[in-house]
PDB file of C-alpha atoms in Angstrom:
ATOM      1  CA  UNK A1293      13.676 -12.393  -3.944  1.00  0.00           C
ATOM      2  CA  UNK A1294      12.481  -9.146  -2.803  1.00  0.00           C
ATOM      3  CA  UNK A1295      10.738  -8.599   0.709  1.00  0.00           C
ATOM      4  CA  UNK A1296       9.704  -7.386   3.913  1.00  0.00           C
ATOM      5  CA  UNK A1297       9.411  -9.418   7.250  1.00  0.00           C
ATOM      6  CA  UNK A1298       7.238  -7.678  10.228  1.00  0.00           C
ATOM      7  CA  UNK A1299       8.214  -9.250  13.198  1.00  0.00           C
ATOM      8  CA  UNK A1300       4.790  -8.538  15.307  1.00  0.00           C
ATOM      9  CA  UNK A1301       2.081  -8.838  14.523  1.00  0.00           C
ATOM     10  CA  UNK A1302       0.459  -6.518  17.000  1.00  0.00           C
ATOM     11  CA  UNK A1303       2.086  -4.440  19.449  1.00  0.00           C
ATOM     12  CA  UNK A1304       0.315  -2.811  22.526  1.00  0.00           C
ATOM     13  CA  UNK A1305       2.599   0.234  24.353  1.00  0.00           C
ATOM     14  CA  UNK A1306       1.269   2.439  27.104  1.00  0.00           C
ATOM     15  CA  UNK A1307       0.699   6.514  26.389  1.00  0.00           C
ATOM     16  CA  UNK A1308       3.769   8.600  26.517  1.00  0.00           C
ATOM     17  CA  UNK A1309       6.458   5.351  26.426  1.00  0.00           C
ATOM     18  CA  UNK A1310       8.441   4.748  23.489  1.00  0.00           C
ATOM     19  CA  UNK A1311       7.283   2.712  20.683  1.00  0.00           C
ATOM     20  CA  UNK A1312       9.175   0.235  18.348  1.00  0.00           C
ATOM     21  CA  UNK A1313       7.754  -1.483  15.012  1.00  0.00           C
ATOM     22  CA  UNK A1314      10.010  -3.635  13.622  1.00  0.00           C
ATOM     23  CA  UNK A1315      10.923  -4.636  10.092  1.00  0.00           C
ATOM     24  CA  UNK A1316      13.400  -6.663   8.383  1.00  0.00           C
ATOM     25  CA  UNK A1317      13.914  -6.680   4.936  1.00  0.00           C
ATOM     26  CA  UNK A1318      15.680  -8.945   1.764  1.00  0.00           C
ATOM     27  CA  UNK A1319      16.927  -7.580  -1.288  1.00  0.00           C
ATOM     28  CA  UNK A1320      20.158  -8.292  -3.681  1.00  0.00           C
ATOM     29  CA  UNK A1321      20.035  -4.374  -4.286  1.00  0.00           C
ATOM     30  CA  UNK A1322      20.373  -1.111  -2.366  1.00  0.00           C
ATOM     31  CA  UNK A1323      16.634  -0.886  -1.565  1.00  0.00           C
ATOM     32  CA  UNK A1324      14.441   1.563  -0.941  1.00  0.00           C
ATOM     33  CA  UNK A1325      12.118   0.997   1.776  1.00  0.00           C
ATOM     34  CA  UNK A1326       8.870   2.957   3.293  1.00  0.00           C
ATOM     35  CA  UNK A1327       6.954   3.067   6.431  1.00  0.00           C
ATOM     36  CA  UNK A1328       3.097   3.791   5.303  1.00  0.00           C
ATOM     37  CA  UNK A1329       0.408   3.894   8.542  1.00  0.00           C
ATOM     38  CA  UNK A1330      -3.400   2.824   7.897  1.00  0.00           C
ATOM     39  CA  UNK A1331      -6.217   4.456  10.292  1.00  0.00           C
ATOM     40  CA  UNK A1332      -9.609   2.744   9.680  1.00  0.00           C
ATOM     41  CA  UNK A1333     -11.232   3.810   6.877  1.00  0.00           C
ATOM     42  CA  UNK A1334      -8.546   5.429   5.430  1.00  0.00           C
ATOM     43  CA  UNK A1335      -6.240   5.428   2.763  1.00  0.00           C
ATOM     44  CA  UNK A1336      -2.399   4.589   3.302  1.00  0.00           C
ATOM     45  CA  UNK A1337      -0.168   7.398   4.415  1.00  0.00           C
ATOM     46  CA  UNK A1338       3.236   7.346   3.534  1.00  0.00           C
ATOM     47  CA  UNK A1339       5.736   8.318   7.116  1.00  0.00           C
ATOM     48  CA  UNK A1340       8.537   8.175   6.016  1.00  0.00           C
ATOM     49  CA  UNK A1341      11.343   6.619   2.995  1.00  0.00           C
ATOM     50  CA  UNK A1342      14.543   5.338   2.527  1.00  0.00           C
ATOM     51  CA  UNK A1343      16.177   5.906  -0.819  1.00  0.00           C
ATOM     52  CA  UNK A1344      20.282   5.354   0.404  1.00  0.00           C
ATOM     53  CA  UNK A1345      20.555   8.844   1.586  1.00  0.00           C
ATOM     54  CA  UNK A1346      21.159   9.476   5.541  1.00  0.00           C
ATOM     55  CA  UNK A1347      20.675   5.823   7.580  1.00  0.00           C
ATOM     56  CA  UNK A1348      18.318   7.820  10.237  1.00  0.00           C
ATOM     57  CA  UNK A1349      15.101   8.983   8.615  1.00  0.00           C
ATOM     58  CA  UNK A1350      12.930  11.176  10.071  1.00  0.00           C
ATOM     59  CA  UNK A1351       9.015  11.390   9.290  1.00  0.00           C
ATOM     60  CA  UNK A1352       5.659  12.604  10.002  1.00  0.00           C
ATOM     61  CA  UNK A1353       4.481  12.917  13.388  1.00  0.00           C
ATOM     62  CA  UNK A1354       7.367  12.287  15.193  1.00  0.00           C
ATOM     63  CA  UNK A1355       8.304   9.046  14.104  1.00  0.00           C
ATOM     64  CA  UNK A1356      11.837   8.083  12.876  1.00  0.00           C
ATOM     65  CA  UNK A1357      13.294   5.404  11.380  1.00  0.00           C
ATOM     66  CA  UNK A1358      17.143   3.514  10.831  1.00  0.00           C
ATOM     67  CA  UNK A1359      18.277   1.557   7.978  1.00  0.00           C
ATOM     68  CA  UNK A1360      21.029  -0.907   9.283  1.00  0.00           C
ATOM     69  CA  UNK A1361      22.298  -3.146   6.001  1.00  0.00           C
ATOM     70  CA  UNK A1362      24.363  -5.248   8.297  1.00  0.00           C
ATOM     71  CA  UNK A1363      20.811  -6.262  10.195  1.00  0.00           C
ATOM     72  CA  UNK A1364      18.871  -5.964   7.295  1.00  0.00           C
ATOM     73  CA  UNK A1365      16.892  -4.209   9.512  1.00  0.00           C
ATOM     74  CA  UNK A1366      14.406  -0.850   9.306  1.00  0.00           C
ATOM     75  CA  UNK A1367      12.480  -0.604  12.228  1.00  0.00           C
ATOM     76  CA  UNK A1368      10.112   1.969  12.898  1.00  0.00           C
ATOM     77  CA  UNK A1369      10.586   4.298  16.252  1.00  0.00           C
ATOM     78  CA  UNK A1370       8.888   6.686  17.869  1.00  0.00           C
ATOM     79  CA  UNK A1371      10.092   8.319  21.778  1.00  0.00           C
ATOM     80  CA  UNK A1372       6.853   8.681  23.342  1.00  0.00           C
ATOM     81  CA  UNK A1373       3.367   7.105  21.791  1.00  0.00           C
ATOM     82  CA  UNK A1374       0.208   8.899  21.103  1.00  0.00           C
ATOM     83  CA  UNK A1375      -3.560   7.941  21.544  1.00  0.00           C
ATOM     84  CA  UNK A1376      -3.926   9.352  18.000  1.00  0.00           C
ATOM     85  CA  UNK A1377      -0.834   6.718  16.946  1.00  0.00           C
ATOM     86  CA  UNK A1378      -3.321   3.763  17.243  1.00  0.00           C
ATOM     87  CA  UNK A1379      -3.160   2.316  13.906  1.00  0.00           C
ATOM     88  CA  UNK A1380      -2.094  -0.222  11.213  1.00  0.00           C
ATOM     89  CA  UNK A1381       1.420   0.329  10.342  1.00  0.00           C
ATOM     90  CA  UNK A1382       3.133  -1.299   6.897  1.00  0.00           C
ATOM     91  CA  UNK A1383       7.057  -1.680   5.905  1.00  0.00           C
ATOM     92  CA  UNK A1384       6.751  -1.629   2.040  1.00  0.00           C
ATOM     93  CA  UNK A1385       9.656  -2.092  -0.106  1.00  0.00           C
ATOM     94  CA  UNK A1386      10.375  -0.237  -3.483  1.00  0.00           C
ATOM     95  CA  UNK A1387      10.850  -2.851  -6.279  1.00  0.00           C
ATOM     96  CA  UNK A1388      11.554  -0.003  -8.974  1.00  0.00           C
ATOM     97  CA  UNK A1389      11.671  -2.448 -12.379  1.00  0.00           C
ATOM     98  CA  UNK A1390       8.558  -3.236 -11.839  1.00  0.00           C
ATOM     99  CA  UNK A1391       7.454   0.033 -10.232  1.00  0.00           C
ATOM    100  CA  UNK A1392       5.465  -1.725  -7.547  1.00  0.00           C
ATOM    101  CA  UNK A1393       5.446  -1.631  -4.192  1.00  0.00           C
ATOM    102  CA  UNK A1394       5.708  -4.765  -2.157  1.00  0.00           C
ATOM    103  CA  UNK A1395       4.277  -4.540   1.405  1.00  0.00           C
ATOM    104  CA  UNK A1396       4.297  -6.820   4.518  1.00  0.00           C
ATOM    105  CA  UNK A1397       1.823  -8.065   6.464  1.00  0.00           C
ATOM    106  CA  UNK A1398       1.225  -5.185   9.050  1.00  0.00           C
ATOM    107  CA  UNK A1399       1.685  -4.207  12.688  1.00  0.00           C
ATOM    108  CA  UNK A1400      -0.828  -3.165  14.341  1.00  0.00           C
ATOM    109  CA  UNK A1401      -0.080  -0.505  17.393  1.00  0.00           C
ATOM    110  CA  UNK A1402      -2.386  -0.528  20.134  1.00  0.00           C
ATOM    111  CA  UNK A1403      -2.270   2.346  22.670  1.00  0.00           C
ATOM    112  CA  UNK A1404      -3.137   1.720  26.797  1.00  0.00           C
ATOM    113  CA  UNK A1405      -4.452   5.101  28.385  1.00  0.00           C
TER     114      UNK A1405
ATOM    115  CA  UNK B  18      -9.729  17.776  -2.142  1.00  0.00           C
ATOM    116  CA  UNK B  19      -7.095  16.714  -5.125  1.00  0.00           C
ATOM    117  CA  UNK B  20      -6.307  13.364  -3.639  1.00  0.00           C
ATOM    118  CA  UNK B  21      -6.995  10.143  -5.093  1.00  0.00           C
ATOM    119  CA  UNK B  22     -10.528   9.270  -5.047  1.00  0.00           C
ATOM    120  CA  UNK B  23     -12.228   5.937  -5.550  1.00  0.00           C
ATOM    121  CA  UNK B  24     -16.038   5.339  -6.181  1.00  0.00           C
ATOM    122  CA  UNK B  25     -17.964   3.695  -4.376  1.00  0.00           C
ATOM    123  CA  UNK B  26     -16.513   3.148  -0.908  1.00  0.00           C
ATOM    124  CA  UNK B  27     -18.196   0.085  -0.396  1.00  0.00           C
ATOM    125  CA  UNK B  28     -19.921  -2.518  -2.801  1.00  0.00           C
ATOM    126  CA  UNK B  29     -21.817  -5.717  -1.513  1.00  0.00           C
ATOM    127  CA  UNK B  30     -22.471  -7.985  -4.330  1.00  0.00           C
ATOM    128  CA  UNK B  31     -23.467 -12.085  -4.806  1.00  0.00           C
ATOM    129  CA  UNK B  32     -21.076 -14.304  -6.259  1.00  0.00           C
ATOM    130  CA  UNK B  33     -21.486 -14.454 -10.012  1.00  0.00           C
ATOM    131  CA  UNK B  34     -22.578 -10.772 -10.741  1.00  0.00           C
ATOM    132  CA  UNK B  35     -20.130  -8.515 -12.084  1.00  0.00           C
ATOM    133  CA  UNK B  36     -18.575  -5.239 -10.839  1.00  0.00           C
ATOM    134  CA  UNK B  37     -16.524  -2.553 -11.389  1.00  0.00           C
ATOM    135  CA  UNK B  38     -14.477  -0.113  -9.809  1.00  0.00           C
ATOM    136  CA  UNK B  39     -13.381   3.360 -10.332  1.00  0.00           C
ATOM    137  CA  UNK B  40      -9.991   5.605  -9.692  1.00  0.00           C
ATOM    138  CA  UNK B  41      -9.610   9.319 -10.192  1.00  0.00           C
ATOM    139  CA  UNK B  42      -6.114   9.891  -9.807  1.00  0.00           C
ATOM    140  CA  UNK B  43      -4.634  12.964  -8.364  1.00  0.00           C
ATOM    141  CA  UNK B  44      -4.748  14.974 -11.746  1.00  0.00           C
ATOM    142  CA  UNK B  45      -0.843  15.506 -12.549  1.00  0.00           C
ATOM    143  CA  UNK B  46      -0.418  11.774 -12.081  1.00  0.00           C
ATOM    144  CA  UNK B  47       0.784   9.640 -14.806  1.00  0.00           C
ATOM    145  CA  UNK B  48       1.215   6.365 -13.044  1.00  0.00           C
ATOM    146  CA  UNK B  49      -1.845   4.470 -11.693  1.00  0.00           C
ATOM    147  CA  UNK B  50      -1.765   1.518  -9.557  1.00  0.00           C
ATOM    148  CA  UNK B  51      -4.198  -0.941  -8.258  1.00  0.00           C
ATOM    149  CA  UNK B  52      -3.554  -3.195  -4.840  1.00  0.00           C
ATOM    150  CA  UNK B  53      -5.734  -5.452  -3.408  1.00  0.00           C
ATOM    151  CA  UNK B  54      -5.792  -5.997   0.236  1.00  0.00           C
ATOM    152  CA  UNK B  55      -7.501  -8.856   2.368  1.00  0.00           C
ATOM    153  CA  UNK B  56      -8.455  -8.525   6.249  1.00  0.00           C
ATOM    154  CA  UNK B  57      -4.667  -9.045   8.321  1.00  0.00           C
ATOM    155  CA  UNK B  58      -2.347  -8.760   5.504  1.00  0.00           C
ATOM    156  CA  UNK B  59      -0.251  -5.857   3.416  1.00  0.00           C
ATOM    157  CA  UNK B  60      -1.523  -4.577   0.374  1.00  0.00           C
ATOM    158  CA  UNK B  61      -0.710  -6.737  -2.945  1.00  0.00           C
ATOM    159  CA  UNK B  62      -0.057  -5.158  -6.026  1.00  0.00           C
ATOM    160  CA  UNK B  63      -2.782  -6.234  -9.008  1.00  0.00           C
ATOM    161  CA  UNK B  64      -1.453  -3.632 -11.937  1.00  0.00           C
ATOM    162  CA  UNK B  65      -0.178  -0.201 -13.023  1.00  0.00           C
ATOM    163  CA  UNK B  66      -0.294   2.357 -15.838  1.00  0.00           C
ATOM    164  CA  UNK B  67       1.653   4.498 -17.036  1.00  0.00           C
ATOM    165  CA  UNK B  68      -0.774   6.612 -18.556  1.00  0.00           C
ATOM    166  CA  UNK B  69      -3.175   4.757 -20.835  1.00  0.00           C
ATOM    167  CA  UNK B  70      -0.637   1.970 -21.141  1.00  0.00           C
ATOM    168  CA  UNK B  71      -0.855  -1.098 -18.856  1.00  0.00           C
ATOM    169  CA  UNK B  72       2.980  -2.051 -18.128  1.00  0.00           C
ATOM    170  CA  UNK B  73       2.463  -4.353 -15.220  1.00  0.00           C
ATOM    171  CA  UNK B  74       0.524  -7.290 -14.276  1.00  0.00           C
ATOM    172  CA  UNK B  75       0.666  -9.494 -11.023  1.00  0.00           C
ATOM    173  CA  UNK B  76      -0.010 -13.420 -11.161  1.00  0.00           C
ATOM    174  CA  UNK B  77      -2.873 -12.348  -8.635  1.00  0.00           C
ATOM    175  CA  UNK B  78      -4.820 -11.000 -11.839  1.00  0.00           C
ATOM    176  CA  UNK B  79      -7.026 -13.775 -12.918  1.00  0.00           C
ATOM    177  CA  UNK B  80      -8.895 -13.691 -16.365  1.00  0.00           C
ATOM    178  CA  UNK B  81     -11.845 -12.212 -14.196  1.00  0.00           C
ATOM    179  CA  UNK B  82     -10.065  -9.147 -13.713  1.00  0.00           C
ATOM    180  CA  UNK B  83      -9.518  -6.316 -16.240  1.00  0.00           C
ATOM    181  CA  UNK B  84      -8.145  -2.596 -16.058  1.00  0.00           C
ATOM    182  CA  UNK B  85      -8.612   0.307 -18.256  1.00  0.00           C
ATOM    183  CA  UNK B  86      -7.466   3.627 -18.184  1.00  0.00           C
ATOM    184  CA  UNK B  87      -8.597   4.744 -21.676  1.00  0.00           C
ATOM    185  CA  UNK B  88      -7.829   8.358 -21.794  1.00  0.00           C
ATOM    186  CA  UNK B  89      -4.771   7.945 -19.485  1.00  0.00           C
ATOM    187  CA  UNK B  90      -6.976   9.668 -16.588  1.00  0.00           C
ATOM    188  CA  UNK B  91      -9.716   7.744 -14.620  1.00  0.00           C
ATOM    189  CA  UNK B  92      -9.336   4.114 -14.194  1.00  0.00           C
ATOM    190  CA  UNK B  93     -11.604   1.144 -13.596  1.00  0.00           C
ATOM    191  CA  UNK B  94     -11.284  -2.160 -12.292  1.00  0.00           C
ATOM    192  CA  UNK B  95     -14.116  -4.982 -13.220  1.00  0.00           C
ATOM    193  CA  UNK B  96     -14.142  -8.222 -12.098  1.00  0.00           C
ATOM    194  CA  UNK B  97     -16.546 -10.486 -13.874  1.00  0.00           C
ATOM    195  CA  UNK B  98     -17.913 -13.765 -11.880  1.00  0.00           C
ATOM    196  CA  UNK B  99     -17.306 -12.304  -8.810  1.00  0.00           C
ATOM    197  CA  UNK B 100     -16.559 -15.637  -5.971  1.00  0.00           C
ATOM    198  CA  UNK B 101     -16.298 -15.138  -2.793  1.00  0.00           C
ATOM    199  CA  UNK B 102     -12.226 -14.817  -2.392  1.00  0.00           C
ATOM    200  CA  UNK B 103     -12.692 -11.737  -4.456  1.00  0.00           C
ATOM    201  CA  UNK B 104     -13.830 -10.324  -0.916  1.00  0.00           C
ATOM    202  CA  UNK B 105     -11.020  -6.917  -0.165  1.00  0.00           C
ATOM    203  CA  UNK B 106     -10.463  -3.899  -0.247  1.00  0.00           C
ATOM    204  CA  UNK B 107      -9.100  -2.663  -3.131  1.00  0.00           C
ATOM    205  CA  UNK B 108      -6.849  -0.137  -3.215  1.00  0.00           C
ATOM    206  CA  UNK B 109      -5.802   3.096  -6.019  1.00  0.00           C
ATOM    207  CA  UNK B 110      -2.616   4.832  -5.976  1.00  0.00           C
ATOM    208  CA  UNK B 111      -1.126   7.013  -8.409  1.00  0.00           C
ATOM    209  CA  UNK B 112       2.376   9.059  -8.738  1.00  0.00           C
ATOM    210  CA  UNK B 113       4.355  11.409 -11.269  1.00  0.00           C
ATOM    211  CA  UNK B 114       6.543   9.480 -12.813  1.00  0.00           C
ATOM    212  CA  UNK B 115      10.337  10.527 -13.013  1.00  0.00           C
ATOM    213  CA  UNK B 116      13.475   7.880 -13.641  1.00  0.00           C
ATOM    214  CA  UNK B 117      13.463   7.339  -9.530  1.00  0.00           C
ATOM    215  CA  UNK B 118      10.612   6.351  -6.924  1.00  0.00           C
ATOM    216  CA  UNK B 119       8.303   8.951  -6.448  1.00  0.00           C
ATOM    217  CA  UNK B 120       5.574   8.728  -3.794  1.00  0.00           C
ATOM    218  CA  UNK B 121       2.289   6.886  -4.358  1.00  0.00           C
ATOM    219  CA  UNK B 122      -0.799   8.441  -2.823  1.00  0.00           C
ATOM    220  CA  UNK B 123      -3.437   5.872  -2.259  1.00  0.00           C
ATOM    221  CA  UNK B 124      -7.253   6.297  -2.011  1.00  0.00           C
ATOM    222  CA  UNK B 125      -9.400   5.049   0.492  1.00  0.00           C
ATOM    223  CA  UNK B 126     -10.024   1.749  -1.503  1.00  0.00           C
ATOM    224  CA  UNK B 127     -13.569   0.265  -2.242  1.00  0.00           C
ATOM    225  CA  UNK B 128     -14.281  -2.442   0.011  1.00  0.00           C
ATOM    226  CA  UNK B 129     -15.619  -5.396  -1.569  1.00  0.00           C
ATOM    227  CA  UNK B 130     -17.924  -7.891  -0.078  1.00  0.00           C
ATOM    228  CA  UNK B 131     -19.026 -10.783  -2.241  1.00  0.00           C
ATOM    229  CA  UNK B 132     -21.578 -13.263  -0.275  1.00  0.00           C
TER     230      UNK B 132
END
């Protein structure tokens, strides 16, 4: 079956050090898989997708992410965290015949001053 | 703003009364979908439209549950009998469908507190 693992559940990096959210995913197919971020009281944002185009995918706000098939792995990077990155952060998957999106349980990224 | 909205924001109801949701899609949008999330976990996906047609429905959608979009525009979610586990946020998304994944733009979601 279809689905994404987040490996933490919370993760707590310092201002200006790198960050890393990570993901692992299981699928029979090529999949296509998403980053979306959550700030309270908002709606989800998509950061970035990837539909088996280039491995490294770049996104919004700085924030990059690599598919590796042979770790079944898609975890999230960014070089140097934000105050403004505080947030909940979701790896979704694409399952496209049923045109839903299946999402896992969350990370959420604290940030130390 | 020509995002998705959702109406209200928040809803605070006792357990046996009725409610109902609604989604305004962004207006180009022929797919609607509706997630629910509870507190610490991912969204979960309820049901979707492509326009007025209802082509998907998760296990998670009890007999208290029921979508419409009747003119393949707004939507609304009502769930009758309302218990407390109904308690989430509950979440609209819509996209332009094409034969490949296009982006789905969520709303804020309604936030539903049964007590």
């Amino acid at each position: 079956a279809q689905s994404v693992t987040q490996l933490d559940s919370h993760v707590s990096v310092s201002e200006g050090t790198p960050v890393l959210l990570r993901c692992n995913y299981s699928s029979s197919y090529s999949p296509s898989l998403f980053w979306y971020v959550q700030h309270p009281n908002k709606g989800l944002q998509l950061l970035l997708k990837y539909t088996s185009a280039a491995t490294l995918v770049k996104g919004i706000n700085g924030f990059e992410a690599e598919f590796k098939k042979s770790e079944t792995s898609f975890h999230l990077t960014k070089p140097s965290a934000h105050m403004s990155d505080a947030a909940e952060y979701f790896c979704a998957y694409f399952y496209s015949s049923a045109s839903k999106i299946i999402f896992g349980s969350g990370t959420r990224l604290s940030i130390r001053p | 703003d020509t995002g998705v909205s959702q109406d209200p924001r928040h809803k605070i109801t006792k357990r046996g009364q009725n409610v109902t949701f609604r989604c305004d899609p962004i207006s180009e949008h022929n797919r609607l979908y509706w997630y629910r999330q509870t507190l610490g976990q991912g969204p979960e996906f309820l049901t979707y439209f492509q326009n007025e047609a209802q082509l998907e429905k998760s296990r998670l959608l009890s007999d208290r549950f029921s979508a419409e979009r009747p003119k393949g525009s707004f939507s609304t979610l009502e769930i009758q009998r309302t218990e407390q586990g109904d308690s989430a946020m509950y979440l609209c998304a819509s996209s332009l469908d094409t034969s490949s994944y296009n982006e789905q733009f969520f709303g804020p979601g309604t936030r539903l507190t049964v007590l």
